[in-house]
Short mmCIF file of C-alpha atoms in Angstrom, two decimals:
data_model
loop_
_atom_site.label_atom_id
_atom_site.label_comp_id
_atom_site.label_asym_id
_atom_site.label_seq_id
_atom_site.Cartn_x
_atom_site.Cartn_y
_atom_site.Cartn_z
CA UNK K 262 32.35 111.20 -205.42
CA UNK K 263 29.84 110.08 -208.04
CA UNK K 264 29.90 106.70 -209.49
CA UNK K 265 32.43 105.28 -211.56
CA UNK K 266 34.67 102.65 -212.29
CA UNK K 267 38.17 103.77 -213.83
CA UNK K 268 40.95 101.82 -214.93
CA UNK K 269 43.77 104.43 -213.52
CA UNK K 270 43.32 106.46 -210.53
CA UNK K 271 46.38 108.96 -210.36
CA UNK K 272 46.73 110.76 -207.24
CA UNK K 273 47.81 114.71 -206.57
CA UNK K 274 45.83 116.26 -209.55
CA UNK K 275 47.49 119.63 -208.77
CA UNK K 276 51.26 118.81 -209.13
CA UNK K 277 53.21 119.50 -211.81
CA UNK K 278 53.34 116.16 -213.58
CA UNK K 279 49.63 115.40 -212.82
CA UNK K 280 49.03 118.44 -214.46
CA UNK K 281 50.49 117.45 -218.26
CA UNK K 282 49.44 113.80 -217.92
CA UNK K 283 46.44 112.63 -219.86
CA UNK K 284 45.54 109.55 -217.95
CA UNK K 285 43.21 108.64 -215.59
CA UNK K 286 40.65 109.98 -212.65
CA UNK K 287 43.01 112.80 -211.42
CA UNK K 288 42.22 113.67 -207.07
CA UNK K 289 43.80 116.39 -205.37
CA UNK K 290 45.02 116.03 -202.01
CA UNK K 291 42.04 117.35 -200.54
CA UNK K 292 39.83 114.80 -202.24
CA UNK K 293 42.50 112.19 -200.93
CA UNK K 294 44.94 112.87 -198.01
CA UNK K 295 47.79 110.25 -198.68
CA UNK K 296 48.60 110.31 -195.04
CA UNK K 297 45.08 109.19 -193.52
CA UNK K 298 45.07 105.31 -194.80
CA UNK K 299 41.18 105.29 -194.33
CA UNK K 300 41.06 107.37 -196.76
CA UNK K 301 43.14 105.84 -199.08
CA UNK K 302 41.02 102.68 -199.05
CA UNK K 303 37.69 104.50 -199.20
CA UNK K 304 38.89 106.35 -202.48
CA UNK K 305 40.15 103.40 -204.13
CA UNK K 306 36.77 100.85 -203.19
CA UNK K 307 35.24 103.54 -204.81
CA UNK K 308 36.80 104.11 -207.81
CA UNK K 309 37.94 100.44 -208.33
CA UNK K 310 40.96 101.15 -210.45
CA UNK K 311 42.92 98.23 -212.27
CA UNK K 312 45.93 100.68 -211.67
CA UNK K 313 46.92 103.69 -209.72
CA UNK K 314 49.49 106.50 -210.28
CA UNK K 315 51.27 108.36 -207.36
CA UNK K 316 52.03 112.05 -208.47
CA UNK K 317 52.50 113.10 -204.91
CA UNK K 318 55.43 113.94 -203.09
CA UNK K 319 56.87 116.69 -200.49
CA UNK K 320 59.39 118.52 -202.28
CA UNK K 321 60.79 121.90 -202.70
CA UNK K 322 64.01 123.97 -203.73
CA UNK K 323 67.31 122.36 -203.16
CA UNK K 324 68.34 124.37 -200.18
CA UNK K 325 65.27 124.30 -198.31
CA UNK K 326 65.33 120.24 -198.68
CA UNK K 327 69.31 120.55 -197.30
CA UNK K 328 68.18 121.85 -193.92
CA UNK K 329 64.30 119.32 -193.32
CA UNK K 330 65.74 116.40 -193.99
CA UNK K 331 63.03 114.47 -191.63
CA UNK K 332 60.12 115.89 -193.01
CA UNK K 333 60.76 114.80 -196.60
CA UNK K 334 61.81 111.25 -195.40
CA UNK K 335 59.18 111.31 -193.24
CA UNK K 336 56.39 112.38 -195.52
CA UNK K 337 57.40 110.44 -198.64
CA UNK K 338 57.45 107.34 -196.73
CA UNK K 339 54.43 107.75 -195.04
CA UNK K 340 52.10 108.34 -198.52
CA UNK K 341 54.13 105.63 -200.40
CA UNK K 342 53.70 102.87 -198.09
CA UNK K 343 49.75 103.95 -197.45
CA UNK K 344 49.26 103.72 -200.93
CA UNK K 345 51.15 100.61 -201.61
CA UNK K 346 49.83 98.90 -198.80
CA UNK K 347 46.41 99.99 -199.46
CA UNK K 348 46.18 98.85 -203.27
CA UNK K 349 47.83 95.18 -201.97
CA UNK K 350 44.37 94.91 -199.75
CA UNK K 351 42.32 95.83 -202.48
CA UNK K 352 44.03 93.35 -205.54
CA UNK K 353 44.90 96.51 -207.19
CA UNK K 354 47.70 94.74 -209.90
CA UNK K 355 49.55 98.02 -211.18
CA UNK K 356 51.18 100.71 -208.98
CA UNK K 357 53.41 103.21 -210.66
CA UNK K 358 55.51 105.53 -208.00
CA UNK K 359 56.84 108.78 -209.63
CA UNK K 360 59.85 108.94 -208.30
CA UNK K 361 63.59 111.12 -209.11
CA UNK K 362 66.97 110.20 -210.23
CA UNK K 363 67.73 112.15 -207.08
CA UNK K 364 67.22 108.51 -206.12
CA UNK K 365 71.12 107.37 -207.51
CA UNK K 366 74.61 108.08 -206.56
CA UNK K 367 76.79 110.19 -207.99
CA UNK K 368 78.24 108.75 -211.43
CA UNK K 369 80.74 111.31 -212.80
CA UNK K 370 82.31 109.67 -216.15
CA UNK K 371 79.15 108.22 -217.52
CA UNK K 372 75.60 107.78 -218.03
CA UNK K 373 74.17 105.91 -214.58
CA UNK K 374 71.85 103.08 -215.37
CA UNK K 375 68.85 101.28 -213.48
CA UNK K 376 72.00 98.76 -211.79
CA UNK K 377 73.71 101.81 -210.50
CA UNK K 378 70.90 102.38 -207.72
CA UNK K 379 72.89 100.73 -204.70
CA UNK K 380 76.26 101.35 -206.06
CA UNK K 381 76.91 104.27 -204.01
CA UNK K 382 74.95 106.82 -201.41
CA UNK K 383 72.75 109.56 -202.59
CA UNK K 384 73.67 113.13 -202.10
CA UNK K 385 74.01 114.04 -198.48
CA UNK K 386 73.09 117.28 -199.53
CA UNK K 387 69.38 116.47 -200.06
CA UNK K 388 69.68 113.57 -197.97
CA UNK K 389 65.56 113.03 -196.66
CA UNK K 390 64.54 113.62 -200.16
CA UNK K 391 66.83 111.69 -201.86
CA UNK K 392 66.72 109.13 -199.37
CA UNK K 393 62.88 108.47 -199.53
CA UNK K 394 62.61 108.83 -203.66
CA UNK K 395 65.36 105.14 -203.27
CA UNK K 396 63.21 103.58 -200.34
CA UNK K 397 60.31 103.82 -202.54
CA UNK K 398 61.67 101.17 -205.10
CA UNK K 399 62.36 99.16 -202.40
CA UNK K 400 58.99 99.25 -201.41
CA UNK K 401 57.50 98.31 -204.73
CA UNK K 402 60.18 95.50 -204.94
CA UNK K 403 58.83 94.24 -201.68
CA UNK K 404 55.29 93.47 -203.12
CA UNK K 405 56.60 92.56 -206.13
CA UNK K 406 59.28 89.65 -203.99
CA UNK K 407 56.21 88.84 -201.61
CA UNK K 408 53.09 88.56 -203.96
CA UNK K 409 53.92 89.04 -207.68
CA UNK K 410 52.67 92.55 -207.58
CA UNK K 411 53.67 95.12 -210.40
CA UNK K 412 54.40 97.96 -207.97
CA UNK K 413 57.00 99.91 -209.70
CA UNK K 414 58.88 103.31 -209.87
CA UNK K 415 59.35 105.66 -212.62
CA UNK K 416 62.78 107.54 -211.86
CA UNK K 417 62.15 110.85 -213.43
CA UNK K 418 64.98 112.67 -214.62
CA UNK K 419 64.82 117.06 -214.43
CA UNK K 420 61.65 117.59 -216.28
CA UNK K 421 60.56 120.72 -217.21
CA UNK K 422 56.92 121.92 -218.83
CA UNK K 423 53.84 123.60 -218.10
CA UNK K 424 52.07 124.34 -214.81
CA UNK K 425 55.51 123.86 -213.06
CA UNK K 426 56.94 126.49 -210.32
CA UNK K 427 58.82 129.13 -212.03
CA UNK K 428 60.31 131.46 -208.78
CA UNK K 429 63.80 132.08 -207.71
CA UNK K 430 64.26 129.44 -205.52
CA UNK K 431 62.75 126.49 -207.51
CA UNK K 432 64.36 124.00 -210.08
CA UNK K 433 67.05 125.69 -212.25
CA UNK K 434 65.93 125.13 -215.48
CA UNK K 435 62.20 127.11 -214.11
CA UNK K 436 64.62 129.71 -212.32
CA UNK K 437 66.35 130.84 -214.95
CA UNK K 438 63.46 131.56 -217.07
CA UNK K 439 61.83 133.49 -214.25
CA UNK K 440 64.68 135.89 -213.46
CA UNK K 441 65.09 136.05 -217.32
CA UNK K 442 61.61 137.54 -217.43
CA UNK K 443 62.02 139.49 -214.44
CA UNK K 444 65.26 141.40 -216.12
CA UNK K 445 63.54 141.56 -219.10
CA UNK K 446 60.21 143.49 -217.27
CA UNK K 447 62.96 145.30 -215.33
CA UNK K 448 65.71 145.94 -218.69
CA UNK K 449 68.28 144.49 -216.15
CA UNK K 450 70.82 141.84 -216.33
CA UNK K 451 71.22 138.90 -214.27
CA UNK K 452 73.35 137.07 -211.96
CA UNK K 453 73.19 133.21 -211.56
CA UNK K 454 74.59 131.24 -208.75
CA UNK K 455 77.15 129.03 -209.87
CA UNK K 456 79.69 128.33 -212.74
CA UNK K 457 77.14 127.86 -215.04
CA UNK K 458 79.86 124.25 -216.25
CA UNK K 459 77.80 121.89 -214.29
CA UNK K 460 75.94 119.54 -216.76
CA UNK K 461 72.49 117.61 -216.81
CA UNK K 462 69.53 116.45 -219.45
CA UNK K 463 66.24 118.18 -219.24
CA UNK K 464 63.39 115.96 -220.03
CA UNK K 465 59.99 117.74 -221.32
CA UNK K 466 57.24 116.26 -219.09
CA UNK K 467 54.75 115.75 -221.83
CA UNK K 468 56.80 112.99 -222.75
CA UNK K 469 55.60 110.77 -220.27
CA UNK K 470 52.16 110.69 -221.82
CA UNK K 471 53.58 108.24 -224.83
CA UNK K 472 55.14 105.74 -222.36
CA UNK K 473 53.04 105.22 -219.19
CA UNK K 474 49.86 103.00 -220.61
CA UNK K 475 53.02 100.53 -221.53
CA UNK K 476 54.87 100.95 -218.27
CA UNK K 477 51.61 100.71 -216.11
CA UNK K 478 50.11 97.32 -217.34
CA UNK K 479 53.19 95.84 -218.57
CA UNK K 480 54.93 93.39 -216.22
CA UNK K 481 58.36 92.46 -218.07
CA UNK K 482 58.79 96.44 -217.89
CA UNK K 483 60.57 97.13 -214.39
CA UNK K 484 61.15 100.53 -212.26
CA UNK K 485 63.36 102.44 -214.63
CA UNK K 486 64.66 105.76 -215.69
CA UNK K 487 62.80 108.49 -218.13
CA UNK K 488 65.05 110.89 -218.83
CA UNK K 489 66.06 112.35 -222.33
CA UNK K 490 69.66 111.56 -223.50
CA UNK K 491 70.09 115.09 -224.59
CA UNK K 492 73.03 116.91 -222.23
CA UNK K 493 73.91 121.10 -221.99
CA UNK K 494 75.39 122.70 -219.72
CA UNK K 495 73.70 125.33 -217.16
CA UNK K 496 74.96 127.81 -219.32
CA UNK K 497 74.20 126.53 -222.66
CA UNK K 498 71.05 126.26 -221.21
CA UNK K 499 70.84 129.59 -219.97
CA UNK K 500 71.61 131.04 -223.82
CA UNK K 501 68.75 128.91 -224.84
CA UNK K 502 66.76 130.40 -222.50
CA UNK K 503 67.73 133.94 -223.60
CA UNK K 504 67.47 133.24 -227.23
CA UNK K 505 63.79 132.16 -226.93
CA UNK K 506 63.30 135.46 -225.16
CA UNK K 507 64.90 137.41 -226.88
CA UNK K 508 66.98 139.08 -224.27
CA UNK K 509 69.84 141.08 -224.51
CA UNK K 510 70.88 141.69 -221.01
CA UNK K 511 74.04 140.58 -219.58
CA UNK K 512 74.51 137.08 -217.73
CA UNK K 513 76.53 136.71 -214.80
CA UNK K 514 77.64 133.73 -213.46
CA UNK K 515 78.82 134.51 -209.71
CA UNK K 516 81.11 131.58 -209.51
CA UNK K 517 79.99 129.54 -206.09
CA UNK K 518 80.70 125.91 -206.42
CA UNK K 519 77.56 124.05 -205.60
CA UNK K 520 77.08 121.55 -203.52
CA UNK K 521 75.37 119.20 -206.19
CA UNK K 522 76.98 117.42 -209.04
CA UNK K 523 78.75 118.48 -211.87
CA UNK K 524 77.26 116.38 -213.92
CA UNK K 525 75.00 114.14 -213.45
CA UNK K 526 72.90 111.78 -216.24
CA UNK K 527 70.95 109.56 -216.45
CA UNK K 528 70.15 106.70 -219.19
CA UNK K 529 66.84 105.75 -220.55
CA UNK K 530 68.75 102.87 -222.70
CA UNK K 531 66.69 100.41 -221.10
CA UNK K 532 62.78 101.81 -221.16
CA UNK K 533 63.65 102.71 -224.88
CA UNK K 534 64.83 98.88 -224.91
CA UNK K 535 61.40 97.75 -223.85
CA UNK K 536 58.89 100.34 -225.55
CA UNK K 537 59.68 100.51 -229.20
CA UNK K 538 59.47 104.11 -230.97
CA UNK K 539 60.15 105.84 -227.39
CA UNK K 540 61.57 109.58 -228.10
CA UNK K 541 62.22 112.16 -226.43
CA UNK K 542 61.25 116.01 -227.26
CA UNK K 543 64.51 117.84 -228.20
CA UNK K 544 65.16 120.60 -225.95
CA UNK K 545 64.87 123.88 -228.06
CA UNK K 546 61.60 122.52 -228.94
CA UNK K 547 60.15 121.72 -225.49
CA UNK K 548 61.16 124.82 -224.35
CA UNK K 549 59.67 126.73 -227.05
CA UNK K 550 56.51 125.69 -225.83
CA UNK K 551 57.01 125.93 -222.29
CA UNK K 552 58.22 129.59 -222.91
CA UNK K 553 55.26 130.83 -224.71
CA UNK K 554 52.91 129.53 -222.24
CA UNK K 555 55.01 131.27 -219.60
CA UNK K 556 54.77 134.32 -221.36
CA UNK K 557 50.92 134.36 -221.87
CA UNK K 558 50.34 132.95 -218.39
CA UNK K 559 52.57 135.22 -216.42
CA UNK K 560 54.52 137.91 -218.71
CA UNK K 561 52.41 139.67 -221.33
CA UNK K 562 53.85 142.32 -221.60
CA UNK K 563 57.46 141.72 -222.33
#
């Protein structure tokens, strides 16, 4: 590494989020295996940071996670405690975790909160993954109890946005606009697993770009939930979806009830409490966006 002292040091430049943030030093895993604790600490006296952001995370479609439950635990665990323990023996003050409202129970008849965390188990269904995104804010907690550290989690909440994995078997939102394409290359219609009734909030990822130089550096601000307040059904979303690209195929719903949630929210009441001004991006807009960079990236010629 050359010289240089940097005030955030965000780790897994390749991933998704790392990808649309605009803070920091980014490292990719092979610059910095999270699993190899030397390294960790030889990274970090490097750079010196005054805070560090943890992009990284095993993590994959829902149905793969439903059958390695060890590996995610396993994994997650492993690079979140490294890291945590690593910046407590260097005085590093600010840790942000990115972690998932996968994290929560399931809260059917309204909005869950940041008090809901322990009100209930997470989905068995996911069990490793979800399991390891809640043992993460009790890690940060820990520091936090023992030495006054602000080691914190950001509970992320479906984002969607550039540079993320559009395929078959990857996040629904990213699915559906890759089999839209594919029926549109292919003048085909489409069939979607499910009802197409079960309802969330899709957060654009960008948006995390206006709030994390507050979160980071602020102590009074806690681990809490980012996730946009705005709710449609898989369906509704689908239209969306088909509207942007202008297809005209048919869409098929095939019906299977899944083993997820119906619906399943979450509130940002309390970030948009502490950071004045906090918005989200509406979701025809965001999607717009994302969309059109699909397009050009991967579909030019529909």
């Amino acid at each position: 590494f050359p010289s240089h002292d940097s005030q955030i040091i965000l780790f897994h430049a390749r991933s998704f989020v790392a990808q649309n943030l605009k803070h920091g030093i980014k490292l990719s895993r092979q610059e910095c295996d999270l699993t190899k604790y030397d390294q960790i600490l030889s990274v970090l006296r490097h750079f010196k940071p005054k805070s560090v952001i943890n992009c990284a995370s095993a993590h994959g479609s829902a149905k793969f996670m439903s059958s390695n439950h060890v590996h995610f635990l396993q994994y997650n665990l492993t690079i979140d405690s490294n890291l945590l323990q690593a910046c407590h023996e260097l005085n590093i003050e600010n840790v942000v975790l990115m972690s998932s409202v996968s994290a929560f129970p399931g809260i059917l008849n309204r909005d869950f909160t940041e008090s809901d965390l322990y009100t209930g188990g997470v989905n068995k269904f996911n069990f490793g993954y979800n399991t390891s995104k809640r043992i993460s804010y009790d890690l940060c907690k820990s520091y936090e109890l023992d030495y006054g550290r602000n080691y914190k989690t950001l509970f992320l909440g479906n984002l969607y946005g550039k540079y993320g994995n559009f395929a078959l078997d990857s996040n629904v939102l990213n699915s559906v606009i890759f089999q839209i394409g594919q029926a549109k290359l292919n003048n085909a219609d489409i069939q979607l697993y499910g009802t197409g009734e079960d309802e969330r909030a899709f957060t654009f990822v960008e948006d995390l770009n206006s709030v994390l130089d507050n979160f980071i550096d602020n102590k009074e601000i806690k681990s809490a939930i980012f996730s946009s307040n705005e709710v449609y059904t898989i369906e509704e979303v689908t239209k969306m979806v088909a509207e942007i690209m202008s297809f005209r195929g048919n869409i098929i719903f095939t019906g299977e009830e899944n083993s997820g949630q119906r619906r399943k929210v979450a509130s940002s009441k309390y970030l948009q409490s502490k950071i004045q001004g906090l918005t989200f991006t509406r979701l025809e807009v965001g999607l717009d966006q994302v969309i059109n960079w699909y397009v050009n990236a991967f579909l030019k010629t529909i």
